[in-house]
CSV table of N, CA, C and O in Angstrom, one decimal:
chain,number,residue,atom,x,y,z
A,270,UNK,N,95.5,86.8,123.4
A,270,UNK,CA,96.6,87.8,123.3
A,270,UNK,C,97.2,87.8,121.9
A,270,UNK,O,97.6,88.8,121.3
A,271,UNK,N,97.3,86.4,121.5
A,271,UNK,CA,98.0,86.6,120.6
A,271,UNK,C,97.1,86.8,118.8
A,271,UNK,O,97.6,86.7,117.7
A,272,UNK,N,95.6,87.0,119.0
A,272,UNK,CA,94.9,87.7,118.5
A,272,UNK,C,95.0,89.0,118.3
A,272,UNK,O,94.6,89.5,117.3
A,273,UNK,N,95.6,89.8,119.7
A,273,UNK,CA,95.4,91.2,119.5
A,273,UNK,C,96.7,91.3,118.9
A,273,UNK,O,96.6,91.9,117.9
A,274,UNK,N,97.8,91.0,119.1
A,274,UNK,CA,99.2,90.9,117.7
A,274,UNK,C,98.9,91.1,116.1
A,274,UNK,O,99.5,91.6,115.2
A,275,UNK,N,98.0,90.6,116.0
A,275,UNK,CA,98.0,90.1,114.7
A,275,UNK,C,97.0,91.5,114.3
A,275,UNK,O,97.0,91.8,113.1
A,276,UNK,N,96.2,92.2,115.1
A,276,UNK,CA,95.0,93.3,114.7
A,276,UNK,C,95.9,94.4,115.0
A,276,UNK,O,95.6,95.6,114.7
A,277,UNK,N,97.1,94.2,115.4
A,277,UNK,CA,97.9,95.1,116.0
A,277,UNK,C,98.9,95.2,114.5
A,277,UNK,O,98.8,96.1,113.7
A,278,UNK,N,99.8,94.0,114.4
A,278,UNK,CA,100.3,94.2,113.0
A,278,UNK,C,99.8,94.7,111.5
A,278,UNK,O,100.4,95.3,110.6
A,279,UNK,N,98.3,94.1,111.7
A,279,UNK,CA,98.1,95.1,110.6
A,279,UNK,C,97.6,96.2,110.1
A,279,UNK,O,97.5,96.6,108.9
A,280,UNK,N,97.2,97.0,111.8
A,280,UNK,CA,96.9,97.9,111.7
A,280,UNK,C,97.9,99.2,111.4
A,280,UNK,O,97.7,100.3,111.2
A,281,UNK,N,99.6,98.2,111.7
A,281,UNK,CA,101.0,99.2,111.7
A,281,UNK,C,101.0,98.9,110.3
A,281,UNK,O,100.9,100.0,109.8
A,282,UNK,N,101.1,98.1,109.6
A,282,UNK,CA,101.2,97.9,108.0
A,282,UNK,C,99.9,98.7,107.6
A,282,UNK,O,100.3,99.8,107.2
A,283,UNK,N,98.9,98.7,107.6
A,283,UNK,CA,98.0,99.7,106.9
A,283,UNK,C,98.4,101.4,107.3
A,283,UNK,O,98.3,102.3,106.5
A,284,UNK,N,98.7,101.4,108.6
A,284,UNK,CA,98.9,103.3,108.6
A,284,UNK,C,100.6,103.5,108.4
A,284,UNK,O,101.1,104.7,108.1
A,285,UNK,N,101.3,102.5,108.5
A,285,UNK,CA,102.5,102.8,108.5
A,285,UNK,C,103.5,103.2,110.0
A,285,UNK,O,104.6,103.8,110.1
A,286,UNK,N,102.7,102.7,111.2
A,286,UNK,CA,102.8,103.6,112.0
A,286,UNK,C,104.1,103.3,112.7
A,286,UNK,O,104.0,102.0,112.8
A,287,UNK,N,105.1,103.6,113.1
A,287,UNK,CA,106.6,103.3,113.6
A,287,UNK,C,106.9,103.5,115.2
A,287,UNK,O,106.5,104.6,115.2
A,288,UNK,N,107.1,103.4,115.9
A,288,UNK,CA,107.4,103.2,117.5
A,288,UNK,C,108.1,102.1,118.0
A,288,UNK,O,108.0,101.0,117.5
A,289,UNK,N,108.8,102.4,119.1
A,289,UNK,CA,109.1,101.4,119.8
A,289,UNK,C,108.8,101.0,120.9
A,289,UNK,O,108.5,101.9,121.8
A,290,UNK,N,108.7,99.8,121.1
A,290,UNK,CA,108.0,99.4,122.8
A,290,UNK,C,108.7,98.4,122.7
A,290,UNK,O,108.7,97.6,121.8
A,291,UNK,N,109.6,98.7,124.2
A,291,UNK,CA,110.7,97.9,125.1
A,291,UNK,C,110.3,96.5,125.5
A,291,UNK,O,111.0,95.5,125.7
A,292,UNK,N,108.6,96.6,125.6
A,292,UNK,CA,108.5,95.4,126.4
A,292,UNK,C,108.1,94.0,125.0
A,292,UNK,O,108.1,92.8,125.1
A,293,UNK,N,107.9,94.7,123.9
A,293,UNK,CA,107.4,94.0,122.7
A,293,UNK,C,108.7,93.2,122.2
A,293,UNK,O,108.7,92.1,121.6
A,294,UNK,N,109.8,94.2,122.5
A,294,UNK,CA,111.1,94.0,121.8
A,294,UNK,C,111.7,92.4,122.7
A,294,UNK,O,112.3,91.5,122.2
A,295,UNK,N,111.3,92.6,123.9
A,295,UNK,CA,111.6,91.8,124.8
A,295,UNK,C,110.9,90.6,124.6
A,295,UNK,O,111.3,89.6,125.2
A,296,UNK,N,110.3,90.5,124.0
A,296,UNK,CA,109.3,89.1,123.4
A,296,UNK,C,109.2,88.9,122.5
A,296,UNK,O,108.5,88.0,122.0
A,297,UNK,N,110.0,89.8,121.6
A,297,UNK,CA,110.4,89.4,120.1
A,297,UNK,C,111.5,88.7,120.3
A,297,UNK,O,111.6,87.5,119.8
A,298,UNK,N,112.3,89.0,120.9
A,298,UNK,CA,114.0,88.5,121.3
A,298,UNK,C,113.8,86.9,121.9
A,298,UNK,O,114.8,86.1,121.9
A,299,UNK,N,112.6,86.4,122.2
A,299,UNK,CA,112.7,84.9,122.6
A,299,UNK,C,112.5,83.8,121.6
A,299,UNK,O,111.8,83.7,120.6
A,300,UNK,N,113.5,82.8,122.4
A,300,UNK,CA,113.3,81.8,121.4
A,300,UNK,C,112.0,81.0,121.6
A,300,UNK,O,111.2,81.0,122.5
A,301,UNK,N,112.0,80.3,120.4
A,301,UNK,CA,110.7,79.4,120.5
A,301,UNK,C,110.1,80.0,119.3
A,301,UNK,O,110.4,81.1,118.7
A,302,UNK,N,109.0,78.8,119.0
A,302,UNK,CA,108.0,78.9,118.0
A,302,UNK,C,106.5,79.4,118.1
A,302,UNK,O,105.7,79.5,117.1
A,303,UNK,N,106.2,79.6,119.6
A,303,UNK,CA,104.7,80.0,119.8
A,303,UNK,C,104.0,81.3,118.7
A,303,UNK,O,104.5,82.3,118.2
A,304,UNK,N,102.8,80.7,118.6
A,304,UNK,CA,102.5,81.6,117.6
A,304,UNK,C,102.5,83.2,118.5
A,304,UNK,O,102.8,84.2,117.8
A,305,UNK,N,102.2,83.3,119.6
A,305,UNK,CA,102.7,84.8,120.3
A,305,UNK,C,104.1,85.4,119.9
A,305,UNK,O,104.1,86.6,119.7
A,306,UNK,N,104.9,84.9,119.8
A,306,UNK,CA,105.8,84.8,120.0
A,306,UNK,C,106.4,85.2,118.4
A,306,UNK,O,107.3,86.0,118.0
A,307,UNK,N,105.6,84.4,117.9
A,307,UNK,CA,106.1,84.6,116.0
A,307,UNK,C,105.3,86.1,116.1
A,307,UNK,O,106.0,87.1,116.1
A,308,UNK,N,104.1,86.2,116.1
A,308,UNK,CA,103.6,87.4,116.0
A,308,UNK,C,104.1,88.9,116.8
A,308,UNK,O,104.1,90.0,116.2
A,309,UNK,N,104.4,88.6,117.9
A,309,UNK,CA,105.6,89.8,118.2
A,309,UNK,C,106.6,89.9,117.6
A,309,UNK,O,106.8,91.0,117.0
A,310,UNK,N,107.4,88.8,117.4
A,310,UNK,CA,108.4,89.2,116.1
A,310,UNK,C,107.8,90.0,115.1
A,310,UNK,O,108.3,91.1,115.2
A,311,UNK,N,107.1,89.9,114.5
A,311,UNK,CA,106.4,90.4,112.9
A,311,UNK,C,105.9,92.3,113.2
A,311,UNK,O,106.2,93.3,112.5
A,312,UNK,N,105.1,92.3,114.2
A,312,UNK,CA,104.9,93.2,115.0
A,312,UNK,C,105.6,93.9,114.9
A,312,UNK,O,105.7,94.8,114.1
A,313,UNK,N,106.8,93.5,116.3
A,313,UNK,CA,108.0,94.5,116.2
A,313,UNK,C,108.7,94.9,114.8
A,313,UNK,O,109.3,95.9,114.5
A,314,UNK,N,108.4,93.7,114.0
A,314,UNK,CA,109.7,94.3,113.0
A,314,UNK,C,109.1,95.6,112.1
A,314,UNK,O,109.7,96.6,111.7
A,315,UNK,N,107.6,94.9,111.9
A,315,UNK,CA,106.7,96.2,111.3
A,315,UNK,C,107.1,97.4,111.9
A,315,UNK,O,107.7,98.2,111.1
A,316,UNK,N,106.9,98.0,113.6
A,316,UNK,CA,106.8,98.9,113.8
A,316,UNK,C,108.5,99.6,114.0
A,316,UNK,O,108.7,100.7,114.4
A,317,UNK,N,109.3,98.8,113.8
A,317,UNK,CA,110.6,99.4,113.6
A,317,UNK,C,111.6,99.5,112.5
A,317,UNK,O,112.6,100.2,112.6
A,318,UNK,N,111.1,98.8,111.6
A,318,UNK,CA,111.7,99.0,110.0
A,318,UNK,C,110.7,99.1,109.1
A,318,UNK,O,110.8,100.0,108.2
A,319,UNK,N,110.1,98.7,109.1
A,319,UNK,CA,108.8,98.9,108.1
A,319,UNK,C,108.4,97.7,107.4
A,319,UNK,O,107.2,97.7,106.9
A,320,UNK,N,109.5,96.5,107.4
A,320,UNK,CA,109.5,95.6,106.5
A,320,UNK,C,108.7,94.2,107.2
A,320,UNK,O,109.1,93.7,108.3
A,321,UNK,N,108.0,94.0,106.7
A,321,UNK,CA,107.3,93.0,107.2
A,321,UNK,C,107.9,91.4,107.2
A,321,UNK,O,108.2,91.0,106.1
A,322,UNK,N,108.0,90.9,107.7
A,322,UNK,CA,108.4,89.3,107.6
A,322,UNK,C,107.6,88.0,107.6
A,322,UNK,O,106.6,87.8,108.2
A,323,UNK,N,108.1,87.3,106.9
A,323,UNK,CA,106.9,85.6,107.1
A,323,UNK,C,106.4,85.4,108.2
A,323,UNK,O,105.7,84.5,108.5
């Protein structure tokens, strides 16, 4: 899963593409360091500001 995050993130950084999804936001919002978990973060932030993060 946390494979398809990361084909997912850069596929929103290469087209630019912006949306939101409720349930991504909800697993960006948790604590912890899992790399799932980092990668929804990054995900989400892509597809709702644009700006990418570490």
């Amino acid at each position: 899963m946390t494979n398809l995050l990361i084909v997912a993130a850069t596929a929103a950084s290469l087209t630019g593409a912006r949306l939101r999804i409720p349930r991504l936001a909800a697993v960006a919002q948790r604590t912890g360091g899992s790399a799932f978990v980092k990668e929804a973060r990054r995900l989400h932030e892509l597809i709702t500001t644009g700006e990418e993060t570490a």
